[in-house]
XYZ file of N, CA and C in Angstrom:
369
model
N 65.394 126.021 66.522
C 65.659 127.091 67.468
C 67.039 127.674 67.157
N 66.889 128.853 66.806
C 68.143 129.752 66.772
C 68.733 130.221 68.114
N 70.197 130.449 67.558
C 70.795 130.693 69.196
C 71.448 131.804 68.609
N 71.427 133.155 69.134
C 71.703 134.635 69.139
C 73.257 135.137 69.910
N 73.962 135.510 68.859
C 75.327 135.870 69.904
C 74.990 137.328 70.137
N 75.839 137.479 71.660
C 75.530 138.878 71.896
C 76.063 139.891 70.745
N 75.209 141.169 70.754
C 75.833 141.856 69.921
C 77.744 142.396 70.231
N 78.624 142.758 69.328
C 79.903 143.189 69.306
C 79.562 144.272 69.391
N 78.715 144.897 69.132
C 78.678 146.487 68.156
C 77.472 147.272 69.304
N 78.052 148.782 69.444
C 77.288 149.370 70.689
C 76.305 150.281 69.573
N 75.153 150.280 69.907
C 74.457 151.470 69.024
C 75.136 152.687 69.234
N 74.576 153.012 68.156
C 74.888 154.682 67.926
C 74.443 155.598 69.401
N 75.410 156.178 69.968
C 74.939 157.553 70.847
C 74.052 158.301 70.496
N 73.550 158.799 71.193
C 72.013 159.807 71.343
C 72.546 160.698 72.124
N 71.253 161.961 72.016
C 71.909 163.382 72.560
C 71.366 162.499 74.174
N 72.363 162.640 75.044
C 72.267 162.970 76.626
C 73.006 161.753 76.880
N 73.433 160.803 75.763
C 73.828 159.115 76.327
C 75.408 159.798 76.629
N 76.290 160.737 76.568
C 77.705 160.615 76.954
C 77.477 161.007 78.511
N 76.722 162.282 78.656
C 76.694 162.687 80.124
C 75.683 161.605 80.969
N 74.920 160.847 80.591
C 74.815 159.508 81.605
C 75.361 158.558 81.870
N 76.821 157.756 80.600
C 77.282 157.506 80.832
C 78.699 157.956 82.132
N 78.754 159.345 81.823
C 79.557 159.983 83.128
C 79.148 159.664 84.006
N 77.908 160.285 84.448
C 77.226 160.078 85.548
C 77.286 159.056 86.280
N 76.881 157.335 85.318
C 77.130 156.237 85.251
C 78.580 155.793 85.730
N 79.550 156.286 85.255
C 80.874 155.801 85.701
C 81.289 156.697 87.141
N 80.729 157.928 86.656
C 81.015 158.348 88.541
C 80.431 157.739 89.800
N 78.989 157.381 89.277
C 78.485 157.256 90.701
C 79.222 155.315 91.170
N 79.768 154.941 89.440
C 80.019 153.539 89.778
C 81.289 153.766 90.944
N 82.274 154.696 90.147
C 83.697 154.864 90.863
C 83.311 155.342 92.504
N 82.599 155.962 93.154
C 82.321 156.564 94.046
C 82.244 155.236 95.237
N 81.061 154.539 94.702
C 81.062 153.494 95.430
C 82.071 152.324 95.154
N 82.652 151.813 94.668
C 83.671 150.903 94.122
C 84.935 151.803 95.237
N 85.216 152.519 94.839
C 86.483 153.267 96.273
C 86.421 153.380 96.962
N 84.839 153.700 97.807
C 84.620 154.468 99.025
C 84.017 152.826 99.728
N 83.770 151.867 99.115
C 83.485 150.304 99.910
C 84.485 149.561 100.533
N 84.370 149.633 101.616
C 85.705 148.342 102.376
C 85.084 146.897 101.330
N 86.430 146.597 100.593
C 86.114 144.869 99.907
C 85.993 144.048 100.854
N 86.515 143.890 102.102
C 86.487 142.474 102.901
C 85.380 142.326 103.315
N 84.433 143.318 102.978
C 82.889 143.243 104.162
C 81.485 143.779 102.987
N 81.664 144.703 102.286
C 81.005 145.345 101.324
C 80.092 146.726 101.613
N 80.624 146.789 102.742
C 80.268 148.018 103.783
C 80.719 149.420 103.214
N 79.921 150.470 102.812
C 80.421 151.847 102.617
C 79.715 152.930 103.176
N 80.763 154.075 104.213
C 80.482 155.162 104.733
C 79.064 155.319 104.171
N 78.342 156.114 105.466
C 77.243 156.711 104.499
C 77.370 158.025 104.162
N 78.554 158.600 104.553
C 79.129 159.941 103.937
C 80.591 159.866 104.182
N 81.190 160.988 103.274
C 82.554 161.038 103.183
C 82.786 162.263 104.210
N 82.496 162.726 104.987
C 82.415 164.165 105.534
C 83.135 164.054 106.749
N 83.435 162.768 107.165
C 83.973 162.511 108.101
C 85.141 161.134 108.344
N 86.064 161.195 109.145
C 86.216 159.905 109.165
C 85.188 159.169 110.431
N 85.483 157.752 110.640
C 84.330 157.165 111.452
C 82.980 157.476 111.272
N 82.546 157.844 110.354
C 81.229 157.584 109.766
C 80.931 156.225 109.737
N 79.563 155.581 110.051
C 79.033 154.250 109.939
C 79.038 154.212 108.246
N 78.462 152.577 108.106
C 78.335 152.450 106.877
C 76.044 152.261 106.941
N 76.018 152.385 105.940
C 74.381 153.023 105.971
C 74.227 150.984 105.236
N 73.002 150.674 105.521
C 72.561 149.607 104.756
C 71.990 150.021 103.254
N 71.686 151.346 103.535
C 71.145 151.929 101.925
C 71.939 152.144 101.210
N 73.398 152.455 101.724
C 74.249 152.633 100.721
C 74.460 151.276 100.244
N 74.947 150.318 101.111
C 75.436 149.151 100.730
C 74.349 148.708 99.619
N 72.905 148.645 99.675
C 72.345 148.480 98.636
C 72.241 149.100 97.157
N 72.606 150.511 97.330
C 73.210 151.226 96.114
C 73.974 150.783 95.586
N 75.398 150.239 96.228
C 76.428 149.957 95.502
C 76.065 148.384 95.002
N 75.805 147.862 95.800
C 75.521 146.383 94.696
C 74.616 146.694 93.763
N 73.957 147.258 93.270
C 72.995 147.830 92.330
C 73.743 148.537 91.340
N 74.305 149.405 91.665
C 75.342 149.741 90.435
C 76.837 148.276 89.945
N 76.831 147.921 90.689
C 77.872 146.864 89.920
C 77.555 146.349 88.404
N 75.954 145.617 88.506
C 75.552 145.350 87.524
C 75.908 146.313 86.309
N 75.949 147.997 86.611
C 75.577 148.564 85.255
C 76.705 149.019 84.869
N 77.899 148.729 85.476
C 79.453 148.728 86.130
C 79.888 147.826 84.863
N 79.115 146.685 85.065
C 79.755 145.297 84.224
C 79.336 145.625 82.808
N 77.836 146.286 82.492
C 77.241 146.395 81.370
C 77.994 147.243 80.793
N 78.399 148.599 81.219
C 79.279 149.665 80.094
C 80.994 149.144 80.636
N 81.384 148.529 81.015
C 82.574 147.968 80.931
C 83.618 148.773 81.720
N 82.650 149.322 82.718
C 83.737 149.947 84.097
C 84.596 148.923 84.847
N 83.607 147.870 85.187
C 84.801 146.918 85.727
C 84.519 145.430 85.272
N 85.363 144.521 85.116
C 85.044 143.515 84.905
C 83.746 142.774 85.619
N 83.097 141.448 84.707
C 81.996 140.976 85.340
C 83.146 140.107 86.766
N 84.201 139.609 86.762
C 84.597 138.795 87.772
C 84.682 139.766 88.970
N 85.274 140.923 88.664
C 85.879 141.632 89.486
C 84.434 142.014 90.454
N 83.126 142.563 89.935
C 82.048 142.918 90.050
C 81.381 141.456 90.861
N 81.899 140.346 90.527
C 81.183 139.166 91.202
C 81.823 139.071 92.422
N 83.156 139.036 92.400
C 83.838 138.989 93.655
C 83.429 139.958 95.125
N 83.511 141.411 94.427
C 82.859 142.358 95.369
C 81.427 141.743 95.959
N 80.736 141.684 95.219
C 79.054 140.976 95.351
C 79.116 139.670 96.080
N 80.011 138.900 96.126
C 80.007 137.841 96.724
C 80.414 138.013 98.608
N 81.654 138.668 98.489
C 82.522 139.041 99.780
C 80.701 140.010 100.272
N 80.598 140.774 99.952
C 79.279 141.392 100.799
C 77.960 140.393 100.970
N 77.275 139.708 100.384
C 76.364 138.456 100.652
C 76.993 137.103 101.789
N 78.171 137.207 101.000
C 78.747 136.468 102.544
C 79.023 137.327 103.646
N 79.184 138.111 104.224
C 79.232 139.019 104.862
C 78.092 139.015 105.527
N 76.826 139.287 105.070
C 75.790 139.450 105.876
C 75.548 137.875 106.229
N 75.438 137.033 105.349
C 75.034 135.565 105.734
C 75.528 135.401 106.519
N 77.098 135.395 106.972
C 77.694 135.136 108.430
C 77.425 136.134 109.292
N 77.257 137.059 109.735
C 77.031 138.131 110.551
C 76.051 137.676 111.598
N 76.340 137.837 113.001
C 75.406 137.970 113.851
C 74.452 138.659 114.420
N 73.419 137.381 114.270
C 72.145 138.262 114.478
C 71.738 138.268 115.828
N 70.698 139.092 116.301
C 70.371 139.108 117.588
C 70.275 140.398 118.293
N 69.441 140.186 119.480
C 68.979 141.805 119.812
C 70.396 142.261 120.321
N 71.322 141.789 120.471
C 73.145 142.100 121.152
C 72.966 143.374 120.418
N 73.621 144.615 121.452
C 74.026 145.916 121.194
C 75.001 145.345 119.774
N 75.469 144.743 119.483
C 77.139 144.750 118.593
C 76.495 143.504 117.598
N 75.727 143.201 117.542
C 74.928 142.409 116.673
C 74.584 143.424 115.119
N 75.070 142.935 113.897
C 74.820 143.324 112.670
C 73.370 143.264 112.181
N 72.427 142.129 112.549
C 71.042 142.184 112.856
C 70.281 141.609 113.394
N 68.880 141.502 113.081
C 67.924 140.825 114.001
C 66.896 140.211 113.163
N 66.470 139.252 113.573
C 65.572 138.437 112.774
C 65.580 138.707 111.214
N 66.662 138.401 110.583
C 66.854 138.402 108.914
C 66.729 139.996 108.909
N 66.586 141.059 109.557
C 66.781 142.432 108.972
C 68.019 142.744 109.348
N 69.208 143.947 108.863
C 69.884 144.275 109.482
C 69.955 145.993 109.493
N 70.856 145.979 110.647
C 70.574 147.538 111.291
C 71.143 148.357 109.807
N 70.604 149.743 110.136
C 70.645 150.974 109.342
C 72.054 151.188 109.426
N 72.657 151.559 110.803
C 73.975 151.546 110.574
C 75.040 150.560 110.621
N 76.277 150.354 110.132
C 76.967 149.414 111.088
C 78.274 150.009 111.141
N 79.111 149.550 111.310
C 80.303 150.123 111.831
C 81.168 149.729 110.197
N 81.970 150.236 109.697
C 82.243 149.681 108.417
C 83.405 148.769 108.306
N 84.360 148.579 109.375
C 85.605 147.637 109.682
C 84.941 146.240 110.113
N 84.267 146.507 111.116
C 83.461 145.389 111.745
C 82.329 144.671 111.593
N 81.185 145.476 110.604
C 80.385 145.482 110.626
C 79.212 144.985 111.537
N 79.846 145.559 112.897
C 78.873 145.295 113.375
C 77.734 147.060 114.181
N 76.577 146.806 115.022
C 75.867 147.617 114.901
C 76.557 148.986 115.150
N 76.004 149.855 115.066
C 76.649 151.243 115.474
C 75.290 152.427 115.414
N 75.793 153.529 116.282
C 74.804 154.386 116.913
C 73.704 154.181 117.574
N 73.873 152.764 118.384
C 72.577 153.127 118.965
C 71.219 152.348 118.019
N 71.147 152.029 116.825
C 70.002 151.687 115.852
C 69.128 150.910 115.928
């Protein structure tokens, strides 16, 4: 059994690979700035201040970390750390039908508040 080192060497670019890589590093930077680190919580728009944080976003942004680490936007530690502080985050979070409760039976609300994370608007 052979054992394979990763490659050093990036293939050759193709027509459209620089402007996805942009794309790629913007939408990484967008979420990477606009996420509170202590919680992993991000606005679901910038249009305001006190905007909630959306659970869809929060799932966007851990989704891009991965591709964050792959073209070498941010380190894999730096990328684990973020990912970690948000999984712990929800694991401790209280659940329960409580107005100020983050969720309920293993789901959590659409919005939450992004300092606190706990519920917000009503959801």
């Amino acid at each position: 059994m052979s054992t394979q080192k990763r490659a050093t060497r990036r293939p050759a670019l193709t027509y459209g690979d620089v402007e996805l890589q942009n794309l790629q590093r913007n939408t990484f930077r967008y979420f990477w700035e606009e996420t509170n680190p202590a919680n992993g919580l991000i606005p679901d728009n910038t249009s305001a201040d006190g905007v909630p944080a959306s659970i869809a976003g929060v799932g966007f942004a851990l989704a891009s970390y991965p591709v964050a680490v792959e073209r070498l936007f941010v380190s894999r530690a730096k990328a684990a750390e973020r990912t970690l502080a948000t999984l712990r985050f929800f694991w401790n979070a209280p659940q329960g039908p409580m107005p100020d409760a983050t969720g309920h039976r293993g789901f959590f609300y659409h919005f939450l508040d992004v300092t606190s994370g706990r519920r917000a608007w009503h959801c």
